[in-house]
Amino acid sequence: MEIVVDSREPQIVIEELQKLGVNVKKQVLSIGDYIIGSDHIIERKSGSDFVQSLYDTRLFDQVHRMIEEYDNVIIILEGLEVDSEIRKNIFGALAYLVIRRGITILPSTDKISTAHLIERLASWIQEEHVDPILMRGGPKRLTLREKQEYFVQGLVGVGLKTAKLLLDNLGTPNKITNAITDSTILRTRTGNPKGISGELAEIKGIGVKFVERNKELLTKIH
């Protein structure tokens, strides 16, 4: 199992990951702290850093940049203690990140616990774990809308929330697939992707990675 870790992360976390048998590759990452899969990135935040990044708005910029590059963004909150005076703001930010941005937020008590949590997450992503309860079931006795949601979840990186978002904005699975194939990836002068054009560009959380992977799914002949 291999994890790419930002070289500025605490040594105690890195050493604990290595004790757990993880092959740690240290790099200076421009976004996130731990890359545990091609579509999965983790941002580790101490409670105090989370609060500070919320008030200086750095948090939302970090989240936006991660969503642009990765389909699955995870924030590990380490030792968060919430004072009654700021409880509403903190919980409001957490609710926004989970419900509106589709971020997974997981708690941790300390750096050692964080290392163990990261190792388990990476294990489920990189190794085979078969759990029939978690497998995507067939569309039995569903309404038309539910069948459409089920169909759209067959796209790369699409869960129920994203399926609902796409259908709410575009109406039908046919319009969604057409919007994907009609989308154009915008690039900088040096050729790096900087965004997308077309109907999907108006939908929050849908970016370059989504279009690239699903265009390949819909148009490439195996």
Coordinates of N, CA, C and O in Angstrom, one line a residue, residues 45-195:
K45 N -6.6 18.5 9.4 CA -6.6 19.8 10.1 C -6.8 19.6 11.6 O -7.6 18.8 12.0
S46 N -5.9 20.3 12.3 CA -6.1 20.3 13.8 C -7.3 21.2 14.1 O -7.8 22.0 13.2
G47 N -7.9 21.0 15.2 CA -9.1 21.8 15.5 C -8.8 23.3 15.4 O -9.6 24.1 14.8
S48 N -7.7 23.8 15.9 CA -7.4 25.2 15.9 C -7.1 25.7 14.5 O -7.6 26.8 14.1
D49 N -6.5 24.9 13.7 CA -6.2 25.3 12.3 C -7.5 25.3 11.5 O -7.7 26.2 10.7
F50 N -8.5 24.4 11.8 CA -9.7 24.4 11.1 C -10.5 25.7 11.4 O -11.0 26.4 10.5
V51 N -10.5 26.1 12.7 CA -11.2 27.3 13.1 C -10.5 28.6 12.4 O -11.2 29.4 11.9
Q52 N -9.2 28.6 12.5 CA -8.5 29.7 11.9 C -8.7 29.8 10.4 O -9.0 30.9 9.8
S53 N -8.7 28.7 9.7 CA -8.8 28.7 8.2 C -10.3 29.0 7.8 O -10.5 29.5 6.7
L54 N -11.2 28.8 8.7 CA -12.6 29.1 8.5 C -12.8 30.6 8.5 O -13.4 31.2 7.6
Y55 N -12.1 31.3 9.5 CA -12.3 32.7 9.6 C -11.5 33.5 8.6 O -11.9 34.6 8.3
D56 N -10.4 33.0 8.2 CA -9.6 33.7 7.2 C -9.9 33.3 5.8 O -9.3 33.7 4.8
T57 N -11.0 32.4 5.6 CA -11.6 31.9 4.4 C -10.6 31.0 3.6 O -10.9 30.6 2.5
R58 N -9.4 30.7 4.2 CA -8.5 29.8 3.5 C -9.1 28.4 3.3 O -8.8 27.7 2.3
L59 N -10.0 28.0 4.2 CA -10.6 26.7 4.1 C -11.3 26.5 2.8 O -11.2 25.4 2.2
F60 N -12.1 27.4 2.5 CA -13.0 27.3 1.3 C -12.2 27.3 0.0 O -12.5 26.6 -1.0
D61 N -11.1 28.1 0.0 CA -10.2 28.0 -1.2 C -9.5 26.7 -1.3 O -9.5 26.1 -2.4
Q62 N -9.1 26.1 -0.2 CA -8.5 24.8 -0.2 C -9.4 23.7 -0.7 O -9.1 22.9 -1.5
V63 N -10.7 23.8 -0.2 CA -11.7 22.8 -0.6 C -12.0 22.9 -2.1 O -12.1 21.9 -2.8
H64 N -12.1 24.1 -2.6 CA -12.4 24.3 -4.0 C -11.3 23.8 -4.9 O -11.6 23.1 -5.9
R65 N -10.1 24.0 -4.5 CA -9.0 23.5 -5.3 C -8.9 22.0 -5.3 O -8.6 21.3 -6.3
M66 N -9.2 21.4 -4.1 CA -9.2 19.9 -4.1 C -10.3 19.3 -4.9 O -10.1 18.3 -5.6
I67 N -11.5 19.9 -4.8 CA -12.6 19.4 -5.6 C -12.4 19.4 -7.1 O -12.8 18.6 -7.9
E68 N -11.6 20.5 -7.5 CA -11.3 20.6 -9.0 C -10.4 19.5 -9.4 O -10.5 19.1 -10.6
E69 N -9.6 18.9 -8.5 CA -8.6 17.9 -8.9 C -9.0 16.5 -8.6 O -8.6 15.5 -9.2
Y70 N -9.8 16.3 -7.5 CA -10.1 15.0 -7.0 C -11.6 14.8 -6.9 O -12.3 15.7 -6.4
D71 N -12.1 13.6 -7.2 CA -13.5 13.3 -7.0 C -13.9 13.1 -5.6 O -15.1 13.3 -5.2
N72 N -13.0 12.6 -4.8 CA -13.3 12.3 -3.4 C -12.4 13.1 -2.4 O -11.2 12.8 -2.4
V73 N -13.0 14.0 -1.7 CA -12.2 14.8 -0.8 C -12.6 14.5 0.6 O -13.7 14.5 1.0
I74 N -11.6 14.2 1.4 CA -11.8 13.9 2.8 C -11.0 14.9 3.7 O -9.9 15.2 3.5
I75 N -11.7 15.4 4.7 CA -11.1 16.2 5.8 C -11.1 15.5 7.1 O -12.1 15.0 7.5
I76 N -9.9 15.3 7.7 CA -9.8 14.7 9.0 C -9.6 15.8 10.0 O -8.7 16.6 9.9
L77 N -10.6 15.9 10.9 CA -10.5 16.9 11.9 C -10.0 16.4 13.2 O -10.5 15.4 13.8
E78 N -8.8 16.9 13.6 CA -8.1 16.3 14.7 C -8.2 17.1 16.0 O -7.8 18.3 16.1
G79 N -8.9 16.5 17.0 CA -9.1 17.2 18.3 C -9.8 18.5 18.3 O -9.5 19.4 18.9
L80 N -10.9 18.5 17.5 CA -11.7 19.7 17.4 C -12.6 19.9 18.7 O -13.3 19.0 19.0
E81 N -12.4 21.0 19.3 CA -13.2 21.4 20.5 C -14.0 22.7 20.1 O -13.3 23.7 19.7
V82 N -15.3 22.7 20.3 CA -16.1 23.8 19.9 C -16.6 24.6 21.1 O -17.4 24.0 21.9
D83 N -16.2 25.8 21.2 CA -16.8 26.7 22.2 C -18.2 27.1 21.9 O -18.5 27.2 20.7
S84 N -19.0 27.3 22.9 CA -20.4 27.7 22.7 C -20.5 28.9 21.9 O -21.5 29.1 21.1
E85 N -19.6 29.9 22.0 CA -19.7 31.2 21.3 C -19.5 31.0 19.8 O -20.1 31.8 19.1
I86 N -18.8 30.0 19.4 CA -18.6 29.9 17.9 C -19.2 28.6 17.4 O -19.0 28.3 16.2
R87 N -20.0 27.9 18.2 CA -20.6 26.6 17.8 C -21.4 26.8 16.5 O -21.3 25.9 15.6
K88 N -22.2 27.8 16.4 CA -23.1 27.9 15.2 C -22.3 28.1 13.9 O -22.6 27.5 12.9
N89 N -21.2 28.9 14.0 CA -20.4 29.1 12.8 C -19.6 27.8 12.4 O -19.6 27.5 11.2
I90 N -19.1 27.1 13.4 CA -18.3 25.9 13.1 C -19.3 24.8 12.5 O -19.0 24.2 11.5
F91 N -20.4 24.6 13.2 CA -21.3 23.6 12.7 C -21.9 24.0 11.3 O -22.2 23.1 10.5
G92 N -22.1 25.3 11.1 CA -22.6 25.7 9.9 C -21.6 25.4 8.7 O -22.0 25.0 7.6
A93 N -20.3 25.7 9.0 CA -19.3 25.4 8.0 C -19.2 23.9 7.7 O -19.1 23.5 6.6
L94 N -19.3 23.1 8.8 CA -19.3 21.6 8.6 C -20.5 21.2 7.7 O -20.3 20.3 6.8
A95 N -21.7 21.7 8.0 CA -22.9 21.3 7.3 C -22.7 21.7 5.8 O -23.1 21.0 4.9
Y96 N -22.2 22.9 5.6 CA -22.0 23.4 4.2 C -21.1 22.5 3.4 O -21.3 22.1 2.3
L97 N -19.9 22.1 4.1 CA -18.9 21.2 3.4 C -19.5 19.9 3.1 O -19.3 19.3 2.0
V98 N -20.3 19.3 4.0 CA -20.9 18.0 3.8 C -22.0 18.0 2.8 O -22.0 17.2 1.8
I99 N -23.0 18.9 3.0 CA -24.2 18.9 2.2 C -24.0 19.5 0.8 O -24.5 19.0 -0.2
R100 N -23.4 20.7 0.8 CA -23.3 21.4 -0.5 C -22.1 21.0 -1.3 O -22.1 21.1 -2.5
R101 N -21.0 20.7 -0.7 CA -19.8 20.4 -1.4 C -19.4 18.9 -1.5 O -18.5 18.5 -2.2
G102 N -20.2 18.1 -0.8 CA -20.0 16.6 -0.8 C -18.7 16.1 -0.2 O -18.2 15.1 -0.6
I103 N -18.2 16.9 0.8 CA -16.9 16.5 1.4 C -17.2 15.5 2.5 O -18.2 15.6 3.3
T104 N -16.3 14.5 2.7 CA -16.4 13.6 3.8 C -15.5 14.2 4.9 O -14.4 14.5 4.7
I105 N -16.1 14.3 6.1 CA -15.4 14.8 7.3 C -15.4 13.8 8.4 O -16.4 13.2 8.8
L106 N -14.2 13.4 8.8 CA -14.0 12.4 9.8 C -13.3 12.9 11.0 O -12.3 13.7 10.9
P107 N -13.7 12.5 12.2 CA -13.0 13.0 13.4 C -11.8 12.1 13.8 O -11.8 10.9 13.5
S108 N -10.8 12.7 14.5 CA -9.7 12.0 15.1 C -9.3 12.7 16.4 O -9.4 13.9 16.5
T109 N -8.9 11.9 17.3 CA -8.5 12.4 18.6 C -7.1 13.0 18.6 O -6.8 14.0 19.3
D110 N -6.2 12.4 17.9 CA -4.8 12.9 17.9 C -4.1 12.4 16.7 O -4.6 11.7 15.8
K111 N -2.8 12.7 16.5 CA -2.0 12.4 15.3 C -1.8 10.9 15.1 O -1.9 10.4 14.0
I112 N -1.7 10.1 16.2 CA -1.5 8.7 16.1 C -2.8 8.1 15.5 O -2.8 7.2 14.6
S113 N -4.0 8.5 16.1 CA -5.3 8.0 15.6 C -5.5 8.4 14.1 O -6.0 7.7 13.3
T114 N -5.0 9.6 13.8 CA -5.1 10.1 12.4 C -4.4 9.1 11.4 O -4.9 8.7 10.4
A115 N -3.2 8.7 11.8 CA -2.4 7.8 11.0 C -3.1 6.5 10.8 O -3.2 5.9 9.7
H116 N -3.7 5.9 11.9 CA -4.5 4.7 11.8 C -5.7 4.8 10.9 O -6.0 3.9 10.1
L117 N -6.4 6.0 11.0 CA -7.5 6.2 10.1 C -7.1 6.3 8.7 O -7.8 5.7 7.8
I118 N -6.1 7.0 8.4 CA -5.6 7.2 7.0 C -5.2 5.8 6.4 O -5.5 5.5 5.3
E119 N -4.5 5.0 7.2 CA -4.2 3.6 6.8 C -5.4 2.8 6.4 O -5.4 2.1 5.4
R120 N -6.4 2.9 7.2 CA -7.6 2.1 6.9 C -8.4 2.6 5.7 O -8.9 1.9 4.9
L121 N -8.4 3.9 5.5 CA -9.0 4.5 4.3 C -8.3 4.1 3.1 O -8.9 3.6 2.1
A122 N -6.9 4.1 3.1 CA -6.1 3.7 2.0 C -6.3 2.3 1.7 O -6.3 1.8 0.5
S123 N -6.4 1.5 2.7 CA -6.6 0.0 2.5 C -7.9 -0.3 1.8 O -7.9 -1.1 0.9
W124 N -9.0 0.4 2.1 CA -10.2 0.2 1.5 C -10.2 0.6 0.0 O -10.9 0.1 -0.8
I125 N -9.4 1.6 -0.3 CA -9.3 2.2 -1.6 C -8.4 1.3 -2.5 O -8.7 1.0 -3.7
Q126 N -7.3 0.9 -1.9 CA -6.2 0.3 -2.8 C -6.3 -1.2 -2.8 O -5.7 -1.9 -3.6
E127 N -6.9 -1.8 -1.8 CA -7.0 -3.3 -1.7 C -8.4 -3.8 -1.8 O -9.4 -3.0 -1.7
E128 N -8.6 -5.0 -2.1 CA -9.9 -5.6 -2.3 C -10.6 -5.9 -1.0 O -10.1 -6.7 -0.2
H129 N -11.8 -5.3 -0.8 CA -12.6 -5.6 0.4 C -14.0 -5.8 -0.2 O -14.6 -4.9 -0.7
V130 N -14.5 -7.0 -0.1 CA -15.8 -7.3 -0.6 C -16.8 -7.4 0.5 O -16.7 -8.1 1.5
D131 N -17.8 -6.5 0.5 CA -18.9 -6.4 1.4 C -20.2 -6.3 0.7 O -20.5 -5.3 0.2
P132 N -20.9 -7.4 0.6 CA -22.2 -7.4 -0.2 C -23.2 -6.4 0.2 O -23.9 -5.9 -0.6
I133 N -23.1 -6.0 1.5 CA -24.1 -5.0 2.0 C -23.8 -3.7 1.4 O -24.8 -2.9 1.2
L134 N -22.6 -3.4 1.0 CA -22.3 -2.1 0.5 C -22.3 -2.1 -1.0 O -22.1 -1.0 -1.6
M135 N -22.6 -3.2 -1.7 CA -22.6 -3.2 -3.1 C -23.8 -2.5 -3.7 O -24.9 -2.5 -3.1
R136 N -23.7 -1.9 -4.9 CA -24.8 -1.2 -5.5 C -25.8 -2.2 -5.9 O -25.6 -3.1 -6.7
G137 N -27.0 -2.1 -5.4 CA -28.1 -3.0 -5.7 C -28.8 -2.7 -7.0 O -28.7 -1.6 -7.5
G138 N -29.6 -3.6 -7.5 CA -30.4 -3.3 -8.7 C -31.6 -2.5 -8.4 O -32.1 -2.4 -7.3
P139 N -32.1 -1.8 -9.5 CA -33.3 -0.9 -9.4 C -34.6 -1.7 -9.3 O -35.3 -1.8 -10.3
K140 N -35.0 -2.2 -8.2 CA -36.3 -2.9 -8.1 C -37.4 -2.0 -7.5 O -37.2 -1.4 -6.4
R141 N -38.5 -2.0 -8.1 CA -39.7 -1.3 -7.7 C -39.4 0.2 -7.4 O -39.8 0.7 -6.3
L142 N -38.7 0.8 -8.3 CA -38.3 2.2 -8.1 C -39.2 3.1 -9.0 O -39.7 2.7 -10.0
T143 N -39.3 4.3 -8.5 CA -40.0 5.3 -9.4 C -39.1 5.6 -10.6 O -37.9 5.3 -10.6
L144 N -39.6 6.3 -11.6 CA -38.8 6.7 -12.7 C -37.7 7.6 -12.3 O -36.5 7.4 -12.7
R145 N -37.9 8.5 -11.4 CA -36.8 9.4 -10.9 C -35.7 8.5 -10.2 O -34.5 8.7 -10.4
E146 N -36.1 7.6 -9.4 CA -35.1 6.7 -8.7 C -34.3 5.9 -9.7 O -33.1 5.6 -9.5
K147 N -35.0 5.4 -10.8 CA -34.3 4.6 -11.8 C -33.3 5.5 -12.5 O -32.2 5.1 -12.9
Q148 N -33.7 6.8 -12.7 CA -32.8 7.7 -13.4 C -31.5 8.0 -12.5 O -30.4 8.0 -13.0
E149 N -31.8 8.2 -11.2 CA -30.7 8.4 -10.3 C -29.8 7.2 -10.2 O -28.5 7.3 -10.2
Y150 N -30.4 6.0 -10.3 CA -29.6 4.7 -10.3 C -28.7 4.7 -11.6 O -27.5 4.3 -11.5
F151 N -29.3 5.0 -12.7 CA -28.6 5.0 -14.0 C -27.4 6.0 -13.9 O -26.3 5.7 -14.3
V152 N -27.6 7.2 -13.5 CA -26.6 8.2 -13.5 C -25.5 7.9 -12.5 O -24.3 8.2 -12.7
Q153 N -25.8 7.1 -11.5 CA -24.7 6.7 -10.5 C -23.7 5.7 -11.2 O -22.7 5.4 -10.6
G154 N -24.1 5.2 -12.4 CA -23.1 4.4 -13.1 C -22.0 5.2 -13.7 O -21.0 4.6 -14.2
L155 N -22.1 6.5 -13.8 CA -21.0 7.3 -14.3 C -19.8 7.3 -13.3 O -20.0 7.0 -12.1
V156 N -18.6 7.7 -13.7 CA -17.4 7.6 -12.9 C -17.5 8.7 -11.8 O -17.8 9.9 -12.1
G157 N -17.3 8.3 -10.6 CA -17.3 9.3 -9.5 C -18.6 9.9 -9.1 O -18.6 11.0 -8.5
V158 N -19.7 9.2 -9.4 CA -21.0 9.8 -9.1 C -21.7 8.9 -8.1 O -22.0 7.7 -8.3
G159 N -22.0 9.5 -7.0 CA -22.9 8.9 -5.9 C -24.3 9.5 -6.0 O -24.6 10.2 -7.0
L160 N -25.1 9.1 -5.0 CA -26.5 9.6 -5.1 C -26.6 11.1 -5.1 O -27.4 11.7 -5.8
K161 N -25.8 11.8 -4.3 CA -25.9 13.2 -4.2 C -25.6 13.9 -5.5 O -26.3 14.8 -5.9
T162 N -24.5 13.4 -6.2 CA -24.1 14.0 -7.4 C -25.2 13.7 -8.5 O -25.4 14.5 -9.4
A163 N -25.7 12.5 -8.5 CA -26.7 12.1 -9.4 C -27.9 13.0 -9.3 O -28.5 13.5 -10.3
K164 N -28.4 13.3 -8.1 CA -29.5 14.2 -7.9 C -29.2 15.6 -8.4 O -30.0 16.2 -9.0
L165 N -27.9 16.0 -8.1 CA -27.5 17.4 -8.5 C -27.5 17.5 -10.1 O -28.1 18.5 -10.6
L166 N -27.0 16.5 -10.8 CA -27.0 16.5 -12.2 C -28.4 16.4 -12.8 O -28.8 17.2 -13.7
L167 N -29.3 15.6 -12.2 CA -30.7 15.5 -12.7 C -31.5 16.8 -12.4 O -32.3 17.2 -13.2
D168 N -31.2 17.4 -11.3 CA -31.9 18.6 -10.9 C -31.5 19.7 -11.9 O -32.4 20.6 -12.2
N169 N -30.3 19.7 -12.4 CA -29.8 20.8 -13.3 C -30.1 20.5 -14.8 O -30.4 21.4 -15.5
L170 N -30.0 19.2 -15.1 CA -30.1 18.9 -16.6 C -31.4 18.1 -17.0 O -31.7 18.1 -18.1
G171 N -32.0 17.5 -16.0 CA -33.3 16.9 -16.3 C -33.4 15.4 -16.5 O -34.2 14.7 -15.9
T172 N -32.6 14.9 -17.5 CA -32.7 13.5 -17.8 C -31.2 12.9 -18.0 O -30.3 13.7 -18.3
P173 N -31.1 11.6 -17.8 CA -29.8 11.0 -18.1 C -29.3 11.3 -19.5 O -28.1 11.4 -19.7
N174 N -30.2 11.3 -20.5 CA -29.7 11.6 -21.8 C -29.1 13.0 -22.0 O -28.0 13.1 -22.6
K175 N -29.7 14.0 -21.3 CA -29.1 15.3 -21.4 C -27.8 15.4 -20.6 O -26.9 16.1 -21.0
I176 N -27.7 14.6 -19.6 CA -26.4 14.5 -18.8 C -25.3 14.0 -19.6 O -24.2 14.5 -19.7
T177 N -25.5 12.8 -20.3 CA -24.5 12.2 -21.1 C -24.1 13.1 -22.3 O -23.0 13.2 -22.7
N178 N -25.1 13.8 -22.9 CA -24.9 14.7 -24.0 C -24.0 15.9 -23.5 O -23.1 16.4 -24.2
A179 N -24.3 16.4 -22.3 CA -23.6 17.5 -21.7 C -22.1 17.1 -21.5 O -21.2 17.9 -21.7
I180 N -21.9 15.9 -21.1 CA -20.5 15.4 -20.9 C -19.8 15.4 -22.2 O -18.6 15.9 -22.3
T181 N -20.3 14.8 -23.2 CA -19.6 14.6 -24.5 C -19.5 16.0 -25.2 O -18.5 16.2 -25.9
D182 N -20.4 16.9 -24.9 CA -20.3 18.2 -25.5 C -19.4 19.2 -24.8 O -19.0 20.3 -25.3
S183 N -19.0 18.8 -23.6 CA -18.1 19.7 -22.8 C -16.7 19.8 -23.4 O -16.2 18.9 -23.9
T184 N -16.1 21.0 -23.2 CA -14.8 21.2 -23.7 C -13.9 21.6 -22.5 O -14.3 22.3 -21.6
I185 N -12.7 21.0 -22.4 CA -11.8 21.3 -21.3 C -10.9 22.5 -21.7 O -10.3 22.5 -22.8
L186 N -11.0 23.5 -20.9 CA -10.2 24.7 -21.2 C -8.8 24.6 -20.6 O -8.6 24.0 -19.5
R187 N -7.8 25.1 -21.3 CA -6.4 24.9 -20.9 C -5.7 26.2 -20.9 O -6.1 27.2 -21.7
T188 N -4.6 26.3 -20.1 CA -3.8 27.5 -20.1 C -2.9 27.4 -21.3 O -2.8 26.5 -22.1
R189 N -2.1 28.5 -21.4 CA -1.1 28.5 -22.6 C -0.1 27.4 -22.5 O 0.4 27.0 -23.6
T190 N 0.2 26.9 -21.3 CA 1.1 25.8 -21.2 C 0.5 24.4 -21.3 O 1.1 23.4 -21.2
G191 N -0.8 24.4 -21.6 CA -1.5 23.2 -21.8 C -2.2 22.5 -20.6 O -2.8 21.5 -20.7
N192 N -2.0 23.2 -19.4 CA -2.6 22.6 -18.2 C -4.1 22.9 -18.2 O -4.6 24.0 -18.5
P193 N -5.0 22.0 -17.7 CA -6.4 22.2 -17.6 C -6.7 23.3 -16.6 O -6.1 23.3 -15.5
K194 N -7.7 24.2 -16.9 CA -8.0 25.2 -16.0 C -9.5 25.3 -15.7 O -10.0 26.1 -14.9
G195 N -10.3 24.5 -16.5 CA -11.7 24.5 -16.3 C -12.5 23.8 -17.4 O -11.8 23.2 -18.3

